[in-house]
Amino acid sequence: SQTIHQWPATLVQPVGSPLSLECTVEGTSNPNLYWYRQAAGRGLQLLFYSVGIGQISSEVPQNLSASRPQDRQFILSSKKLLLSDSGFYLCAWGVGSKETQYFGPGTRLLVL
Amino acid sequence: GNSVTQMEGPVTLSEEAFLTINCTYTATGYPSLFWYVQYPGEGLQLLLKATKADDKGSNKGFEATYRKETTSFHLEKGSVQVSDSAVYFCALLRTAGNKLTFGGGTRVLVKP
């Protein structure tokens, strides 16, 4: 069966520090991968998605970037965190068209 | 563009009460519709889905019917339990591309 992992689970970082969040998927090949952010008390916003290695599409302009160095690995990064980057970051995967997306456990990021 | 509107919470119920969470959508074409649930401190779990008009998704006692004529996908459960306390998200998957659009989420609190 397929599983999706995210780490770390929780992260507290100072403003201006770099960020690297990792997501890996097991049990499937060539998945579509997604990064979402959930700000406190709000819904989910799609940040990035990827249909293959090295292929990244950005949904909204922001202080973050994403990379996909391997088929089942998706990384969310920032060179300098802002206070507004605080939130709950969720990675998701799906396969095929009209796919169902399955979410990881999330990373809670607090920027101070 | 595509959008999903959910009733605002929080919804507070007593155990064994009937739960309805309204969800309406705006989309071109024939999107797939989903309900996800987020338990405290966790990621999103797929609760149920429907891929075409008049389909009924069901899981764990929850049901929702894809109503194209009213562009709705209301979530219902006949008898809620304390363990159903969570945030529920309605979402649509647009036919062009594989991007989910989420509603703002509805927090449900079930009291014993």
PDB file of C-alpha atoms in Angstrom:
ATOM      1  CA  SER A   1       0.000   0.000   0.000  1.00  0.00           C
ATOM      2  CA  GLN A   2       1.008   3.597  -0.473  1.00  0.00           C
ATOM      3  CA  THR A   3       2.242   5.787   2.340  1.00  0.00           C
ATOM      4  CA  ILE A   4       3.373   9.360   2.512  1.00  0.00           C
ATOM      5  CA  HIS A   5       5.833  10.767   5.024  1.00  0.00           C
ATOM      6  CA  GLN A   6       6.631  14.303   6.022  1.00  0.00           C
ATOM      7  CA  TRP A   7       9.291  15.633   8.312  1.00  0.00           C
ATOM      8  CA  PRO A   8       9.851  17.273  10.546  1.00  0.00           C
ATOM      9  CA  ALA A   9       6.480  17.159  12.250  1.00  0.00           C
ATOM     10  CA  THR A  10       7.017  20.475  14.003  1.00  0.00           C
ATOM     11  CA  LEU A  11       9.520  23.242  13.426  1.00  0.00           C
ATOM     12  CA  VAL A  12      10.193  26.566  15.116  1.00  0.00           C
ATOM     13  CA  GLN A  13      12.466  28.871  13.150  1.00  0.00           C
ATOM     14  CA  PRO A  14      13.602  32.485  13.507  1.00  0.00           C
ATOM     15  CA  VAL A  15      12.750  35.052  10.868  1.00  0.00           C
ATOM     16  CA  GLY A  16      15.417  35.124   8.167  1.00  0.00           C
ATOM     17  CA  SER A  17      16.531  31.533   8.628  1.00  0.00           C
ATOM     18  CA  PRO A  18      16.395  28.936   5.816  1.00  0.00           C
ATOM     19  CA  LEU A  19      13.809  26.190   5.540  1.00  0.00           C
ATOM     20  CA  SER A  20      13.735  22.683   4.154  1.00  0.00           C
ATOM     21  CA  LEU A  21      10.699  20.436   4.504  1.00  0.00           C
ATOM     22  CA  GLU A  22      10.729  16.965   3.029  1.00  0.00           C
ATOM     23  CA  CYS A  23       7.999  14.717   1.699  1.00  0.00           C
ATOM     24  CA  THR A  24       8.437  11.171   0.450  1.00  0.00           C
ATOM     25  CA  VAL A  25       5.950   8.713  -0.995  1.00  0.00           C
ATOM     26  CA  GLU A  26       6.209   4.935  -0.927  1.00  0.00           C
ATOM     27  CA  GLY A  27       4.397   2.268  -2.857  1.00  0.00           C
ATOM     28  CA  THR A  28       3.698   4.124  -6.092  1.00  0.00           C
ATOM     29  CA  SER A  29       5.591   5.306  -9.153  1.00  0.00           C
ATOM     30  CA  ASN A  30       5.539   8.629 -10.964  1.00  0.00           C
ATOM     31  CA  PRO A  31       3.005  10.260  -8.675  1.00  0.00           C
ATOM     32  CA  ASN A  32       1.857  13.822  -8.985  1.00  0.00           C
ATOM     33  CA  LEU A  33       3.033  15.645  -5.874  1.00  0.00           C
ATOM     34  CA  TYR A  34       1.623  18.725  -4.188  1.00  0.00           C
ATOM     35  CA  TRP A  35       2.497  21.198  -1.440  1.00  0.00           C
ATOM     36  CA  TYR A  36      -0.357  22.957   0.357  1.00  0.00           C
ATOM     37  CA  ARG A  37      -0.326  25.486   3.178  1.00  0.00           C
ATOM     38  CA  GLN A  38      -2.992  25.878   5.803  1.00  0.00           C
ATOM     39  CA  ALA A  39      -2.746  29.162   7.662  1.00  0.00           C
ATOM     40  CA  ALA A  40      -4.265  29.334  11.140  1.00  0.00           C
ATOM     41  CA  GLY A  41      -8.058  29.199  10.980  1.00  0.00           C
ATOM     42  CA  ARG A  42      -8.108  29.161   7.206  1.00  0.00           C
ATOM     43  CA  GLY A  43      -8.521  26.714   4.360  1.00  0.00           C
ATOM     44  CA  LEU A  44      -5.860  25.105   2.236  1.00  0.00           C
ATOM     45  CA  GLN A  45      -3.916  26.875  -0.458  1.00  0.00           C
ATOM     46  CA  LEU A  46      -2.044  25.011  -3.170  1.00  0.00           C
ATOM     47  CA  LEU A  47       1.550  26.240  -3.320  1.00  0.00           C
ATOM     48  CA  PHE A  48       3.326  23.926  -5.785  1.00  0.00           C
ATOM     49  CA  TYR A  49       2.684  20.822  -7.782  1.00  0.00           C
ATOM     50  CA  SER A  50       4.900  18.485  -9.749  1.00  0.00           C
ATOM     51  CA  VAL A  51       4.116  15.935 -12.437  1.00  0.00           C
ATOM     52  CA  GLY A  52       7.648  14.534 -12.633  1.00  0.00           C
ATOM     53  CA  ILE A  53      11.279  14.841 -11.602  1.00  0.00           C
ATOM     54  CA  GLY A  54      12.496  18.399 -11.972  1.00  0.00           C
ATOM     55  CA  GLN A  55       9.052  19.651 -13.065  1.00  0.00           C
ATOM     56  CA  ILE A  56       7.625  22.218 -10.682  1.00  0.00           C
ATOM     57  CA  SER A  57       4.667  24.543 -11.130  1.00  0.00           C
ATOM     58  CA  SER A  58       4.013  27.384  -8.731  1.00  0.00           C
ATOM     59  CA  GLU A  59       0.473  28.445  -7.965  1.00  0.00           C
ATOM     60  CA  VAL A  60       1.125  31.648  -6.052  1.00  0.00           C
ATOM     61  CA  PRO A  61       4.083  34.028  -5.868  1.00  0.00           C
ATOM     62  CA  GLN A  62       5.800  33.731  -2.522  1.00  0.00           C
ATOM     63  CA  ASN A  63       8.915  33.385  -0.497  1.00  0.00           C
ATOM     64  CA  LEU A  64       9.074  29.623  -1.001  1.00  0.00           C
ATOM     65  CA  SER A  65      10.386  27.246  -3.643  1.00  0.00           C
ATOM     66  CA  ALA A  66       9.986  23.541  -4.332  1.00  0.00           C
ATOM     67  CA  SER A  67      12.153  20.855  -5.866  1.00  0.00           C
ATOM     68  CA  ARG A  68      11.702  17.252  -6.890  1.00  0.00           C
ATOM     69  CA  PRO A  69      15.111  15.602  -7.020  1.00  0.00           C
ATOM     70  CA  GLN A  70      13.719  12.059  -7.142  1.00  0.00           C
ATOM     71  CA  ASP A  71      10.489  10.493  -8.359  1.00  0.00           C
ATOM     72  CA  ARG A  72       8.981  10.134  -4.899  1.00  0.00           C
ATOM     73  CA  GLN A  73      10.630  13.017  -3.083  1.00  0.00           C
ATOM     74  CA  PHE A  74       9.305  16.562  -2.879  1.00  0.00           C
ATOM     75  CA  ILE A  75      11.067  19.323  -0.989  1.00  0.00           C
ATOM     76  CA  LEU A  76       9.787  22.719   0.089  1.00  0.00           C
ATOM     77  CA  SER A  77      12.434  25.372   0.748  1.00  0.00           C
ATOM     78  CA  SER A  78      13.049  28.955   1.615  1.00  0.00           C
ATOM     79  CA  LYS A  79      16.258  30.972   1.800  1.00  0.00           C
ATOM     80  CA  LYS A  80      14.867  33.448   4.343  1.00  0.00           C
ATOM     81  CA  LEU A  81      11.698  32.792   6.300  1.00  0.00           C
ATOM     82  CA  LEU A  82       9.107  35.482   6.955  1.00  0.00           C
ATOM     83  CA  LEU A  83       6.638  35.646   9.821  1.00  0.00           C
ATOM     84  CA  SER A  84       3.869  35.088   7.281  1.00  0.00           C
ATOM     85  CA  ASP A  85       5.352  31.711   6.352  1.00  0.00           C
ATOM     86  CA  SER A  86       4.015  30.248   9.595  1.00  0.00           C
ATOM     87  CA  GLY A  87       1.395  27.593   9.029  1.00  0.00           C
ATOM     88  CA  PHE A  88       0.670  23.943   8.556  1.00  0.00           C
ATOM     89  CA  TYR A  89       2.297  22.505   5.433  1.00  0.00           C
ATOM     90  CA  LEU A  90       0.759  19.477   3.830  1.00  0.00           C
ATOM     91  CA  CYS A  91       2.196  17.299   1.094  1.00  0.00           C
ATOM     92  CA  ALA A  92      -0.118  15.224  -1.071  1.00  0.00           C
ATOM     93  CA  TRP A  93       0.167  12.699  -3.870  1.00  0.00           C
ATOM     94  CA  GLY A  94      -2.090  11.430  -6.620  1.00  0.00           C
ATOM     95  CA  VAL A  95      -1.862   9.333  -9.768  1.00  0.00           C
ATOM     96  CA  GLY A  96      -3.571   9.787 -13.101  1.00  0.00           C
ATOM     97  CA  SER A  97      -6.328  12.069 -14.256  1.00  0.00           C
ATOM     98  CA  LYS A  98      -9.365  12.813 -12.100  1.00  0.00           C
ATOM     99  CA  GLU A  99      -7.187  11.534  -9.299  1.00  0.00           C
ATOM    100  CA  THR A 100      -7.859  11.389  -5.616  1.00  0.00           C
ATOM    101  CA  GLN A 101      -5.174  13.178  -3.615  1.00  0.00           C
ATOM    102  CA  TYR A 102      -3.854  11.637  -0.425  1.00  0.00           C
ATOM    103  CA  PHE A 103      -2.279  13.796   2.229  1.00  0.00           C
ATOM    104  CA  GLY A 104       0.654  13.389   4.533  1.00  0.00           C
ATOM    105  CA  PRO A 105       0.590  14.096   8.283  1.00  0.00           C
ATOM    106  CA  GLY A 106       1.808  17.666   7.801  1.00  0.00           C
ATOM    107  CA  THR A 107       4.546  19.885   9.220  1.00  0.00           C
ATOM    108  CA  ARG A 108       3.627  22.643  11.616  1.00  0.00           C
ATOM    109  CA  LEU A 109       5.954  25.623  11.093  1.00  0.00           C
ATOM    110  CA  LEU A 110       6.168  28.542  13.469  1.00  0.00           C
ATOM    111  CA  VAL A 111       8.338  31.472  12.446  1.00  0.00           C
ATOM    112  CA  LEU A 112       9.255  33.793  15.320  1.00  0.00           C
TER     113      LEU A 112
ATOM    114  CA  GLY B   1     -13.063  30.257 -11.844  1.00  0.00           C
ATOM    115  CA  ASN B   2     -13.629  27.307  -9.567  1.00  0.00           C
ATOM    116  CA  SER B   3     -14.715  27.819  -5.997  1.00  0.00           C
ATOM    117  CA  VAL B   4     -16.162  25.902  -3.072  1.00  0.00           C
ATOM    118  CA  THR B   5     -18.337  27.409  -0.359  1.00  0.00           C
ATOM    119  CA  GLN B   6     -18.974  25.702   2.952  1.00  0.00           C
ATOM    120  CA  MET B   7     -21.089  26.705   5.869  1.00  0.00           C
ATOM    121  CA  GLU B   8     -19.059  28.406   8.524  1.00  0.00           C
ATOM    122  CA  GLY B   9     -18.568  26.741  11.855  1.00  0.00           C
ATOM    123  CA  PRO B  10     -18.169  25.883  14.475  1.00  0.00           C
ATOM    124  CA  VAL B  11     -21.027  23.445  14.529  1.00  0.00           C
ATOM    125  CA  THR B  12     -21.690  22.128  18.020  1.00  0.00           C
ATOM    126  CA  LEU B  13     -23.810  19.022  18.446  1.00  0.00           C
ATOM    127  CA  SER B  14     -24.705  16.489  21.074  1.00  0.00           C
ATOM    128  CA  GLU B  15     -23.782  12.849  20.604  1.00  0.00           C
ATOM    129  CA  GLU B  16     -26.253  10.922  18.401  1.00  0.00           C
ATOM    130  CA  ALA B  17     -27.510  14.133  16.756  1.00  0.00           C
ATOM    131  CA  PHE B  18     -27.918  14.491  12.989  1.00  0.00           C
ATOM    132  CA  LEU B  19     -25.156  16.369  11.200  1.00  0.00           C
ATOM    133  CA  THR B  20     -25.397  18.278   7.938  1.00  0.00           C
ATOM    134  CA  ILE B  21     -22.611  20.389   6.485  1.00  0.00           C
ATOM    135  CA  ASN B  22     -23.579  22.329   3.395  1.00  0.00           C
ATOM    136  CA  CYS B  23     -21.219  22.594   0.450  1.00  0.00           C
ATOM    137  CA  THR B  24     -21.856  24.295  -2.880  1.00  0.00           C
ATOM    138  CA  TYR B  25     -19.468  24.730  -5.739  1.00  0.00           C
ATOM    139  CA  THR B  26     -18.837  26.728  -8.874  1.00  0.00           C
ATOM    140  CA  ALA B  27     -16.961  25.027 -11.678  1.00  0.00           C
ATOM    141  CA  THR B  28     -16.889  24.547 -15.411  1.00  0.00           C
ATOM    142  CA  GLY B  29     -17.347  21.073 -16.763  1.00  0.00           C
ATOM    143  CA  TYR B  30     -17.846  18.074 -14.520  1.00  0.00           C
ATOM    144  CA  PRO B  31     -15.512  18.146 -11.539  1.00  0.00           C
ATOM    145  CA  SER B  32     -15.029  15.350  -9.030  1.00  0.00           C
ATOM    146  CA  LEU B  33     -16.112  16.235  -5.502  1.00  0.00           C
ATOM    147  CA  PHE B  34     -14.531  15.242  -2.208  1.00  0.00           C
ATOM    148  CA  TRP B  35     -14.939  15.500   1.524  1.00  0.00           C
ATOM    149  CA  TYR B  36     -11.789  15.432   3.618  1.00  0.00           C
ATOM    150  CA  VAL B  37     -11.602  15.320   7.410  1.00  0.00           C
ATOM    151  CA  GLN B  38      -8.855  16.743   9.597  1.00  0.00           C
ATOM    152  CA  TYR B  39      -8.652  15.505  13.173  1.00  0.00           C
ATOM    153  CA  PRO B  40      -6.879  17.731  15.696  1.00  0.00           C
ATOM    154  CA  GLY B  41      -3.167  18.024  14.990  1.00  0.00           C
ATOM    155  CA  GLU B  42      -3.284  15.735  11.969  1.00  0.00           C
ATOM    156  CA  GLY B  43      -3.217  15.937   8.190  1.00  0.00           C
ATOM    157  CA  LEU B  44      -6.225  15.505   5.921  1.00  0.00           C
ATOM    158  CA  GLN B  45      -7.878  12.159   5.388  1.00  0.00           C
ATOM    159  CA  LEU B  46     -10.135  11.395   2.466  1.00  0.00           C
ATOM    160  CA  LEU B  47     -13.618  10.751   3.835  1.00  0.00           C
ATOM    161  CA  LEU B  48     -15.598  10.173   0.648  1.00  0.00           C
ATOM    162  CA  LYS B  49     -15.835  11.207  -2.968  1.00  0.00           C
ATOM    163  CA  ALA B  50     -18.145  11.301  -5.993  1.00  0.00           C
ATOM    164  CA  THR B  51     -17.013  11.593  -9.578  1.00  0.00           C
ATOM    165  CA  LYS B  52     -20.224  12.234 -11.498  1.00  0.00           C
ATOM    166  CA  ALA B  53     -23.711  13.625 -11.078  1.00  0.00           C
ATOM    167  CA  ASP B  54     -26.049  11.660  -8.781  1.00  0.00           C
ATOM    168  CA  ASP B  55     -23.182   9.586  -7.389  1.00  0.00           C
ATOM    169  CA  LYS B  56     -23.379   9.044  -3.654  1.00  0.00           C
ATOM    170  CA  GLY B  57     -20.162   8.779  -1.685  1.00  0.00           C
ATOM    171  CA  SER B  58     -20.276   7.095   1.710  1.00  0.00           C
ATOM    172  CA  ASN B  59     -17.859   6.116   4.447  1.00  0.00           C
ATOM    173  CA  LYS B  60     -17.941   5.687   8.241  1.00  0.00           C
ATOM    174  CA  GLY B  61     -21.648   6.536   8.325  1.00  0.00           C
ATOM    175  CA  PHE B  62     -21.170   9.767   6.364  1.00  0.00           C
ATOM    176  CA  GLU B  63     -22.879  10.329   3.022  1.00  0.00           C
ATOM    177  CA  ALA B  64     -22.891  12.984   0.323  1.00  0.00           C
ATOM    178  CA  THR B  65     -24.654  13.073  -3.039  1.00  0.00           C
ATOM    179  CA  TYR B  66     -23.326  14.911  -6.076  1.00  0.00           C
ATOM    180  CA  ARG B  67     -26.188  17.215  -7.133  1.00  0.00           C
ATOM    181  CA  LYS B  68     -25.378  18.923 -10.385  1.00  0.00           C
ATOM    182  CA  GLU B  69     -28.715  20.727 -10.605  1.00  0.00           C
ATOM    183  CA  THR B  70     -28.046  22.523  -7.326  1.00  0.00           C
ATOM    184  CA  THR B  71     -24.215  22.376  -7.593  1.00  0.00           C
ATOM    185  CA  SER B  72     -24.089  20.923  -4.110  1.00  0.00           C
ATOM    186  CA  PHE B  73     -22.369  18.120  -2.208  1.00  0.00           C
ATOM    187  CA  HIS B  74     -23.770  18.290   1.318  1.00  0.00           C
ATOM    188  CA  LEU B  75     -22.279  16.000   3.950  1.00  0.00           C
ATOM    189  CA  GLU B  76     -24.624  14.133   6.315  1.00  0.00           C
ATOM    190  CA  LYS B  77     -24.381  11.706   9.176  1.00  0.00           C
ATOM    191  CA  GLY B  78     -27.361  10.346  11.005  1.00  0.00           C
ATOM    192  CA  SER B  79     -25.853   9.903  14.463  1.00  0.00           C
ATOM    193  CA  VAL B  80     -22.588  11.594  15.341  1.00  0.00           C
ATOM    194  CA  GLN B  81     -20.092  10.477  17.956  1.00  0.00           C
ATOM    195  CA  VAL B  82     -17.586  12.427  20.005  1.00  0.00           C
ATOM    196  CA  SER B  83     -14.877  10.939  17.791  1.00  0.00           C
ATOM    197  CA  ASP B  84     -16.385  12.774  14.793  1.00  0.00           C
ATOM    198  CA  SER B  85     -15.160  16.083  16.219  1.00  0.00           C
ATOM    199  CA  ALA B  86     -12.894  17.452  13.510  1.00  0.00           C
ATOM    200  CA  VAL B  87     -12.666  19.965  10.694  1.00  0.00           C
ATOM    201  CA  TYR B  88     -14.379  18.919   7.480  1.00  0.00           C
ATOM    202  CA  PHE B  89     -13.300  20.221   4.076  1.00  0.00           C
ATOM    203  CA  CYS B  90     -15.271  20.069   0.858  1.00  0.00           C
ATOM    204  CA  ALA B  91     -13.172  20.134  -2.299  1.00  0.00           C
ATOM    205  CA  LEU B  92     -13.479  19.857  -6.051  1.00  0.00           C
ATOM    206  CA  LEU B  93     -11.025  18.533  -8.583  1.00  0.00           C
ATOM    207  CA  ARG B  94     -11.343  20.436 -11.797  1.00  0.00           C
ATOM    208  CA  THR B  95     -11.417  18.548 -15.035  1.00  0.00           C
ATOM    209  CA  ALA B  96      -8.491  20.452 -16.561  1.00  0.00           C
ATOM    210  CA  GLY B  97      -5.434  19.582 -14.544  1.00  0.00           C
ATOM    211  CA  ASN B  98      -5.287  17.850 -11.201  1.00  0.00           C
ATOM    212  CA  LYS B  99      -5.711  20.698  -8.757  1.00  0.00           C
ATOM    213  CA  LEU B 100      -7.988  20.579  -5.765  1.00  0.00           C
ATOM    214  CA  THR B 101      -9.943  23.643  -4.759  1.00  0.00           C
ATOM    215  CA  PHE B 102     -10.951  23.590  -1.097  1.00  0.00           C
ATOM    216  CA  GLY B 103     -13.691  25.216   0.861  1.00  0.00           C
ATOM    217  CA  GLY B 104     -12.764  27.052   4.034  1.00  0.00           C
ATOM    218  CA  GLY B 105     -13.496  24.091   6.288  1.00  0.00           C
ATOM    219  CA  THR B 106     -16.192  23.552   8.914  1.00  0.00           C
ATOM    220  CA  ARG B 107     -15.236  22.752  12.488  1.00  0.00           C
ATOM    221  CA  VAL B 108     -17.557  20.244  14.154  1.00  0.00           C
ATOM    222  CA  LEU B 109     -17.581  19.698  17.889  1.00  0.00           C
ATOM    223  CA  VAL B 110     -19.595  16.789  19.279  1.00  0.00           C
ATOM    224  CA  LYS B 111     -20.276  16.877  23.003  1.00  0.00           C
ATOM    225  CA  PRO B 112     -21.096  13.781  25.059  1.00  0.00           C
TER     226      PRO B 112
END
